[in-house]
CSV table of C-alpha atoms and ligand atoms in Angstrom, one decimal:
chain,number,residue,atom,x,y,z
A,1,MET,CA,0.0,0.0,0.0
A,2,GLU,CA,1.4,3.4,-0.9
A,3,THR,CA,2.1,6.0,1.8
A,4,VAL,CA,0.4,9.4,1.6
A,5,LEU,CA,1.3,12.2,4.0
A,6,SER,CA,-0.2,15.6,4.5
A,7,GLY,CA,0.6,18.4,7.0
A,8,MET,CA,-1.3,21.4,8.1
A,9,ARG,CA,-0.1,24.4,10.2
A,10,PRO,CA,-2.2,25.1,13.2
A,11,THR,CA,-3.0,28.6,12.1
A,12,GLY,CA,-6.7,28.7,12.9
A,13,ASN,CA,-10.0,26.9,12.8
A,14,LEU,CA,-11.0,24.9,9.8
A,15,HIS,CA,-13.5,26.5,7.3
A,16,LEU,CA,-15.6,25.2,4.4
A,17,GLY,CA,-12.7,25.6,2.0
A,18,ASN,CA,-10.4,23.5,4.2
A,19,TYR,CA,-13.1,20.9,4.5
A,20,TYR,CA,-14.0,20.5,0.8
A,21,GLY,CA,-10.5,21.2,-0.4
A,22,ALA,CA,-8.5,19.1,2.0
A,23,ALA,CA,-10.2,17.3,4.9
A,24,ARG,CA,-12.9,15.5,3.0
A,25,SER,CA,-10.3,14.1,0.6
A,26,PHE,CA,-8.2,12.9,3.5
A,27,VAL,CA,-11.2,11.0,4.8
A,28,LYS,CA,-11.5,9.2,1.5
A,29,MET,CA,-7.8,8.5,1.2
A,30,GLN,CA,-7.5,6.8,4.6
A,31,ASP,CA,-9.4,3.8,3.2
A,32,GLU,CA,-7.1,3.4,0.2
A,33,TYR,CA,-3.6,4.4,1.4
A,34,ASN,CA,-1.3,4.1,4.3
A,35,CYS,CA,-2.0,7.7,5.5
A,36,PHE,CA,-0.2,10.1,7.8
A,37,PHE,CA,-1.8,13.4,8.7
A,38,PHE,CA,0.1,15.7,11.0
A,39,ILE,CA,-0.2,19.1,12.6
A,40,ALA,CA,2.9,21.2,11.7
A,41,ASP,CA,3.4,23.0,15.0
A,42,TRP,CA,7.2,23.4,14.5
A,43,HIS,CA,6.7,25.0,11.2
A,44,SER,CA,4.5,27.7,12.8
A,45,LEU,CA,7.5,28.9,14.8
A,46,THR,CA,9.0,30.2,11.6
A,47,THR,CA,6.4,33.0,11.6
A,48,HIS,CA,5.2,32.9,15.3
A,49,PRO,CA,8.2,32.6,17.5
A,50,LYS,CA,6.2,33.0,20.7
A,51,PRO,CA,2.9,31.2,20.1
A,52,GLU,CA,0.2,31.4,22.6
A,53,ASP,CA,-0.7,28.0,24.0
A,54,ILE,CA,0.6,26.0,21.0
A,55,GLN,CA,-0.6,22.7,22.5
A,56,ARG,CA,-4.1,24.0,22.7
A,57,SER,CA,-4.1,25.2,19.1
A,58,ALA,CA,-2.8,21.8,17.9
A,59,ARG,CA,-5.5,20.0,19.8
A,60,THR,CA,-8.2,22.3,18.4
A,61,ILE,CA,-7.2,21.4,14.9
A,62,LEU,CA,-6.9,17.8,15.9
A,63,ALA,CA,-10.5,17.8,17.1
A,64,GLU,CA,-11.7,19.5,13.9
A,65,TYR,CA,-10.0,17.0,11.6
A,66,LEU,CA,-11.3,14.1,13.7
A,67,ALA,CA,-14.8,15.7,13.4
A,68,CYS,CA,-14.4,15.7,9.6
A,69,GLY,CA,-14.1,12.0,9.8
A,70,ILE,CA,-10.3,11.2,9.9
A,71,ASP,CA,-10.2,8.0,11.8
A,72,PRO,CA,-7.2,7.4,14.1
A,73,GLU,CA,-7.6,3.7,13.7
A,74,LYS,CA,-7.2,3.9,9.9
A,75,ALA,CA,-4.8,6.8,9.5
A,76,THR,CA,-1.9,8.0,11.7
A,77,ILE,CA,-2.7,11.4,12.9
A,78,TYR,CA,-0.1,13.1,15.0
A,79,ILE,CA,1.5,16.4,16.1
A,80,GLN,CA,4.9,17.2,14.5
A,81,SER,CA,6.6,18.1,17.7
A,82,ASP,CA,5.7,14.7,19.2
A,83,VAL,CA,8.1,13.1,16.7
A,84,PRO,CA,11.7,14.2,17.5
A,85,GLU,CA,13.1,11.8,14.8
A,86,THR,CA,12.0,14.4,12.3
A,87,ILE,CA,14.7,16.8,13.5
A,88,GLU,CA,17.6,14.4,12.8
A,89,LEU,CA,16.5,13.9,9.2
A,90,TYR,CA,16.1,17.7,8.9
A,91,LEU,CA,19.7,18.1,10.0
A,92,TYR,CA,21.0,15.6,7.3
A,93,PHE,CA,18.9,17.3,4.6
A,94,ASN,CA,20.2,20.8,5.7
A,95,MET,CA,23.8,19.5,5.2
A,96,ASN,CA,23.0,18.9,1.5
A,97,CYS,CA,20.9,21.9,0.7
A,98,TYR,CA,22.4,25.2,-0.5
A,99,LEU,CA,21.7,28.7,0.6
A,100,GLY,CA,21.1,29.9,-3.0
A,101,GLU,CA,18.4,27.4,-3.7
A,102,LEU,CA,16.7,28.0,-0.4
A,103,GLU,CA,16.7,31.7,-0.9
A,104,ARG,CA,15.0,31.3,-4.3
A,105,VAL,CA,11.9,29.7,-2.8
A,106,THR,CA,9.0,32.1,-3.4
A,107,THR,CA,7.4,31.5,0.0
A,108,PHE,CA,10.7,32.3,1.7
A,109,LYS,CA,11.0,35.6,-0.3
A,110,GLU,CA,7.4,36.5,0.5
A,111,LYS,CA,7.8,35.8,4.2
A,112,ALA,CA,11.1,37.6,4.3
A,113,ARG,CA,9.3,40.6,2.9
A,114,GLN,CA,6.4,40.3,5.4
A,115,GLN,CA,8.6,40.0,8.4
A,116,PRO,CA,11.9,41.8,7.6
A,117,ASP,CA,12.9,41.8,11.3
A,118,ASN,CA,12.7,38.1,11.6
A,119,VAL,CA,14.2,36.4,8.6
A,120,ASN,CA,15.3,33.4,10.6
A,121,ALA,CA,17.1,30.3,9.6
A,122,GLY,CA,13.9,28.2,10.3
A,123,LEU,CA,12.1,30.3,7.6
A,124,LEU,CA,14.9,29.6,5.2
A,125,THR,CA,15.0,25.9,5.9
A,126,TYR,CA,11.2,25.5,6.0
A,127,PRO,CA,11.4,23.3,2.9
A,128,THR,CA,14.0,20.9,4.4
A,129,LEU,CA,11.9,20.5,7.5
A,130,MET,CA,9.0,19.7,5.2
A,131,ALA,CA,11.1,17.2,3.3
A,132,ALA,CA,12.0,15.5,6.6
A,133,ASP,CA,8.2,15.4,7.5
A,134,ILE,CA,7.6,13.6,4.2
A,135,LEU,CA,10.6,11.4,3.8
A,136,GLN,CA,10.8,10.1,7.4
A,137,HIS,CA,7.8,8.0,6.3
A,138,ARG,CA,9.2,7.5,2.8
A,139,ALA,CA,5.8,8.9,1.6
A,140,ALA,CA,5.3,8.7,-2.2
A,141,LYS,CA,2.3,11.0,-2.4
A,142,VAL,CA,1.6,14.3,-0.8
A,143,PRO,CA,-1.7,16.1,-1.3
A,144,VAL,CA,-0.9,19.8,-1.5
A,145,GLY,CA,-2.1,23.0,-3.1
A,146,LYS,CA,-0.4,24.9,-5.9
A,147,ASP,CA,1.4,27.2,-3.4
A,148,GLN,CA,3.4,24.2,-2.1
A,149,GLU,CA,4.9,23.1,-5.4
A,150,GLN,CA,8.3,24.6,-4.8
A,151,ASN,CA,8.5,23.1,-1.4
A,152,MET,CA,7.7,19.7,-3.0
A,153,GLU,CA,10.4,20.3,-5.6
A,154,MET,CA,12.8,20.8,-2.7
A,155,ALA,CA,11.6,17.6,-1.0
A,156,ARG,CA,12.3,15.7,-4.3
A,157,LYS,CA,15.8,17.3,-4.4
A,158,CYS,CA,16.5,16.2,-0.9
A,159,ALA,CA,15.5,12.6,-1.7
A,160,ARG,CA,17.5,12.6,-5.0
A,161,ARG,CA,20.6,14.1,-3.5
A,162,PHE,CA,20.6,11.8,-0.5
A,163,ASN,CA,20.3,8.8,-2.9
A,164,ASN,CA,23.1,10.2,-5.2
A,165,ILE,CA,25.6,11.2,-2.5
A,166,TYR,CA,25.4,7.8,-0.7
A,167,GLY,CA,24.8,5.7,-3.9
A,168,VAL,CA,21.6,4.2,-2.7
A,169,GLU,CA,18.0,4.0,-3.9
A,170,PHE,CA,16.6,4.7,-0.5
A,171,PHE,CA,14.2,7.6,-0.6
A,172,PRO,CA,11.3,7.8,-3.1
A,173,GLU,CA,10.8,11.1,-4.8
A,174,PRO,CA,7.4,12.3,-3.4
A,175,GLN,CA,4.9,13.4,-5.9
A,176,ASN,CA,2.2,16.1,-5.6
A,177,PHE,CA,-1.1,14.3,-5.3
A,178,TYR,CA,-4.6,15.4,-6.0
A,179,PHE,CA,-7.4,13.2,-4.9
A,180,GLY,CA,-10.4,13.1,-7.1
A,181,ASP,CA,-11.6,16.5,-8.2
A,182,HIS,CA,-8.5,18.5,-7.2
A,183,ALA,CA,-9.9,21.6,-9.0
A,184,ILE,CA,-12.4,22.3,-6.3
A,185,LYS,CA,-12.1,25.8,-5.0
A,186,ILE,CA,-14.6,27.1,-2.4
A,187,PRO,CA,-15.4,30.7,-3.0
A,188,GLY,CA,-15.9,33.3,-0.4
A,189,LEU,CA,-19.2,35.1,0.3
A,190,ASP,CA,-17.8,38.5,-0.3
A,191,GLY,CA,-17.5,38.2,-4.0
A,192,SER,CA,-13.8,37.5,-3.9
A,193,GLY,CA,-12.2,34.5,-5.4
A,194,LYS,CA,-11.4,32.1,-2.6
A,195,MET,CA,-12.6,31.4,0.9
A,196,GLY,CA,-9.5,31.7,3.1
A,197,LYS,CA,-8.6,32.7,6.6
A,198,SER,CA,-6.5,35.7,5.5
A,199,ASN,CA,-9.4,36.9,3.4
A,200,GLY,CA,-11.7,37.1,6.4
A,201,ASN,CA,-14.6,35.6,4.4
A,202,CYS,CA,-14.9,32.2,6.0
A,203,ILE,CA,-17.7,30.0,7.2
A,204,TYR,CA,-16.1,28.0,9.9
A,205,LEU,CA,-16.9,24.4,10.6
A,206,TYR,CA,-17.7,25.2,14.2
A,207,GLU,CA,-20.1,28.0,13.4
A,208,ASP,CA,-23.6,27.9,14.8
A,209,GLU,CA,-26.8,28.1,12.9
A,210,LYS,CA,-27.4,31.7,13.6
A,211,SER,CA,-24.0,32.8,12.5
A,212,ILE,CA,-24.1,30.8,9.3
A,213,ARG,CA,-27.5,32.2,8.3
A,214,LYS,CA,-26.3,35.7,9.0
A,215,LYS,CA,-23.2,35.3,6.9
A,216,VAL,CA,-25.0,33.8,4.0
A,217,MET,CA,-27.8,36.4,4.0
A,218,ARG,CA,-25.1,39.0,3.8
A,219,ALA,CA,-23.4,37.5,0.8
A,220,VAL,CA,-22.7,39.9,-2.0
A,221,THR,CA,-25.1,39.7,-5.0
A,222,ASP,CA,-26.0,41.9,-8.0
A,223,ASN,CA,-29.1,43.3,-9.6
A,224,GLY,CA,-30.2,40.0,-11.2
A,225,PRO,CA,-29.8,38.5,-14.7
A,226,GLU,CA,-30.3,40.9,-17.5
A,227,ALA,CA,-31.3,38.4,-20.2
A,228,PRO,CA,-32.4,34.7,-20.2
A,229,ASN,CA,-29.7,32.1,-20.1
A,230,SER,CA,-26.9,34.7,-19.5
A,231,GLU,CA,-23.5,33.8,-18.0
A,232,LYS,CA,-23.3,34.3,-14.3
A,233,PRO,CA,-21.0,36.9,-12.9
A,234,GLU,CA,-18.5,35.8,-10.3
A,235,VAL,CA,-20.5,36.8,-7.2
A,236,ILE,CA,-23.5,34.8,-8.4
A,237,GLN,CA,-21.5,31.9,-9.6
A,238,ASN,CA,-20.0,31.8,-6.1
A,239,LEU,CA,-23.4,31.2,-4.6
A,240,PHE,CA,-24.2,28.5,-7.1
A,241,THR,CA,-20.8,26.8,-6.4
A,242,LEU,CA,-21.7,26.7,-2.7
A,243,MET,CA,-25.1,25.4,-3.5
A,244,GLU,CA,-23.5,22.7,-5.6
A,245,ILE,CA,-21.6,21.4,-2.6
A,246,ALA,CA,-24.2,21.9,0.1
A,247,SER,CA,-27.6,21.4,-1.6
A,248,SER,CA,-29.3,18.6,-3.5
A,249,LYS,CA,-29.2,18.5,-7.3
A,250,ASP,CA,-32.9,19.3,-7.4
A,251,THR,CA,-32.4,22.4,-5.4
A,252,TYR,CA,-29.5,23.5,-7.5
A,253,ASP,CA,-31.4,22.9,-10.7
A,254,TYR,CA,-34.4,24.7,-9.4
A,255,PHE,CA,-32.5,27.9,-8.8
A,256,ASN,CA,-30.4,27.5,-11.9
A,257,GLU,CA,-33.7,27.5,-13.9
A,258,LYS,CA,-34.9,30.5,-12.1
A,259,TRP,CA,-31.6,32.2,-13.0
A,260,ASN,CA,-32.0,31.2,-16.6
A,261,ASP,CA,-35.6,32.5,-16.9
A,262,CYS,CA,-34.7,35.6,-15.0
A,263,SER,CA,-37.2,35.0,-12.1
A,264,ILE,CA,-34.6,34.3,-9.5
A,265,ARG,CA,-34.9,36.0,-6.1
A,266,TYR,CA,-31.6,36.0,-4.3
A,267,GLY,CA,-33.2,36.2,-0.9
A,268,ASP,CA,-34.9,32.9,-1.5
A,269,MET,CA,-31.8,31.3,-2.8
A,270,LYS,CA,-29.7,32.5,0.1
A,271,LYS,CA,-32.3,31.2,2.6
A,272,GLN,CA,-32.2,27.8,1.0
A,273,LEU,CA,-28.4,27.8,0.8
A,274,ALA,CA,-28.1,28.8,4.5
A,275,GLU,CA,-30.5,26.0,5.4
A,276,ASP,CA,-28.5,23.5,3.5
A,277,LEU,CA,-25.2,24.7,4.9
A,278,VAL,CA,-26.6,24.6,8.4
A,279,ASN,CA,-27.6,21.0,7.8
A,280,THR,CA,-24.3,20.0,6.2
A,281,LEU,CA,-22.3,21.5,9.0
A,282,ALA,CA,-24.5,20.6,12.0
A,283,PRO,CA,-23.1,17.0,12.4
A,284,ILE,CA,-19.5,18.2,12.0
A,285,ARG,CA,-20.1,21.0,14.6
A,286,GLU,CA,-21.6,18.5,17.0
A,287,ARG,CA,-18.5,16.3,16.6
A,288,ILE,CA,-16.2,19.2,17.1
A,289,ILE,CA,-17.9,20.0,20.4
A,290,GLU,CA,-17.8,16.4,21.4
A,291,PHE,CA,-14.1,15.9,20.6
A,292,SER,CA,-13.1,19.2,22.1
A,293,SER,CA,-14.9,18.4,25.4
A,294,ASP,CA,-12.8,15.3,25.9
A,295,GLN,CA,-9.2,16.5,26.2
A,296,ASP,CA,-8.1,13.1,27.6
A,297,LYS,CA,-9.4,11.4,24.5
A,298,LEU,CA,-7.6,13.9,22.3
A,299,ASP,CA,-4.4,13.3,24.2
A,300,LYS,CA,-4.8,9.6,23.8
A,301,ILE,CA,-5.3,9.9,20.1
A,302,ALA,CA,-2.3,12.2,19.8
A,303,ARG,CA,-0.2,9.8,21.8
A,304,MET,CA,-1.3,6.8,19.7
A,305,GLY,CA,-0.5,8.8,16.5
A,306,ALA,CA,2.9,9.8,17.8
A,307,GLU,CA,3.8,6.3,18.7
A,308,LYS,CA,2.9,5.0,15.2
A,309,ALA,CA,4.7,7.9,13.6
A,310,ARG,CA,7.8,7.5,15.7
A,311,GLU,CA,7.9,3.8,14.9
A,312,SER,CA,7.8,4.6,11.1
A,313,ALA,CA,10.3,7.5,11.4
A,314,SER,CA,12.8,5.6,13.6
A,315,ALA,CA,12.9,2.7,11.2
A,316,THR,CA,13.8,5.2,8.4
A,317,LEU,CA,16.4,6.9,10.6
A,318,ARG,CA,18.0,3.6,11.5
A,319,GLU,CA,18.6,3.0,7.8
A,320,VAL,CA,19.7,6.6,7.2
A,321,ARG,CA,22.3,6.3,10.0
A,322,LYS,CA,23.5,3.0,8.6
A,323,ILE,CA,23.8,4.5,5.1
A,324,ILE,CA,25.8,7.6,6.2
A,325,GLY,CA,27.9,5.5,8.6
A,326,PHE,CA,26.8,6.6,12.0
A,327,LYS,CA,26.3,4.3,15.0
A,328,VAL,CA,22.9,2.7,15.1
A,329,TYR,CA,21.2,2.4,18.4
B,1,LIG,P1,-6.3,29.2,4.4
B,1,LIG,O1,-6.5,29.7,3.0
B,1,LIG,O2,-7.6,29.3,5.2
B,1,LIG,O3,-5.1,29.8,5.1
B,1,LIG,P2,-4.6,27.0,4.0
B,1,LIG,O4,-3.9,27.8,3.0
B,1,LIG,O5,-3.9,26.8,5.4
B,1,LIG,O6,-6.0,27.7,4.3
B,1,LIG,O7,-5.0,25.6,3.4
B,1,LIG,C1,-5.2,24.4,4.1
B,1,LIG,C2,-5.8,23.4,3.1
B,1,LIG,O8,-7.1,23.7,2.7
B,1,LIG,C3,-5.0,23.3,1.8
B,1,LIG,O9,-5.0,21.9,1.4
B,1,LIG,C4,-5.8,24.1,0.8
B,1,LIG,O10,-5.6,23.7,-0.5
B,1,LIG,C5,-7.2,23.9,1.3
B,1,LIG,N1,-8.0,25.1,1.1
B,1,LIG,C6,-8.0,26.3,1.7
B,1,LIG,N2,-8.9,27.2,1.2
B,1,LIG,C7,-9.6,26.5,0.2
B,1,LIG,C8,-10.7,26.9,-0.7
B,1,LIG,N3,-11.2,28.1,-0.6
B,1,LIG,N4,-11.1,25.9,-1.5
B,1,LIG,C9,-10.5,24.7,-1.6
B,1,LIG,N5,-9.5,24.3,-0.8
B,1,LIG,C10,-9.0,25.2,0.1
B,2,LIG,N1,3.8,23.8,4.2
B,2,LIG,C1,2.5,23.2,4.4
B,2,LIG,C2,1.4,24.4,4.3
B,2,LIG,O1,1.8,25.5,4.5
B,2,LIG,C3,2.3,22.5,5.7
B,2,LIG,C4,3.3,21.3,5.7
B,2,LIG,C5,4.4,21.2,6.5
B,2,LIG,C6,3.2,20.2,4.9
B,2,LIG,N2,5.0,20.0,6.3
B,2,LIG,C7,4.3,19.4,5.3
B,2,LIG,C8,2.4,19.7,3.9
B,2,LIG,C9,4.6,18.1,4.7
B,2,LIG,C10,2.6,18.5,3.3
B,2,LIG,C11,3.7,17.7,3.7
B,2,LIG,O2,0.3,24.1,4.0
């Protein structure tokens, strides 16, 4: 069975975009692959050197991923800082990675611009830590978005270089992986392209009914179609895209026809969309509350995940030490 690995920084609560773009695919993948999902709390130090209650943030995200349906019996779900083996591999990769190539990574350049007073070595070596995350499990596939392509290229370089330097065929070159319809992009309700935390236009998975309805009813619209069967402008297409994911096909078709014959009333459409989003999110919200209220259970799941991840990582590290020529414990 092939190994798939994905990591997420504990930067905030999960929203609809994270759910449809990532979490739901993970849930499907856990039945078909040997899956590792982890929370990249070390990586978050590159931008937030003094995090407030980092253990709590990691557990919040853990509860939300579990609520989406990631099953700790099927997949290994763990917190990065619980697996110290990662750091040893990070060190080896750093020895074979060059300043010039790390400085050329766009995300590094961007972050260096955003935080000119804190251009730290961790930020520079973000890609080698990511390579260690992936290659400690010798994962072949990594579901990531477009923004991570350069980091993935660095991970492949780390694997290739290690193999070349030591004359082995040890690490696979991990491939970017899209599960099913990778093109899915959840739009925001503000008429902008993408739902995202930094865009401030999210519907969060934990949101209650009242708040969901309020946000949907406030969604930006226009004056309505000007001619039958006309193309939908982006703001309206966004509402339809959300309806496509949350509502039944009949409901979608009903409003689509109303658009096409110019009799659509956005108020009615929003009411229906809000209703369907509330129903879609209610069970997830319930499970978030349930998981979050049982910190002991979360701790146990994190411990179990860490154990499995350490077992996998230490097997790799034993081989790596042997290959380089270090003592093996
Ligand atoms: P955010 O945009 O909220 O900061 P991240 O960039 O941390 O989210 O993304 C975490 C995961 O969720 C990634 O796999 C990303 O592809 C997915 N994702 C985030 N926003 C969306 C969206 N609007 N539509 C589809 N997938 C998304
Ligand atoms: N860099 C990823 C992000 O910002 C998070 C991440 C860290 C990751 N390590 C990883 C993703 C390993 C995949 C594999 O979203």
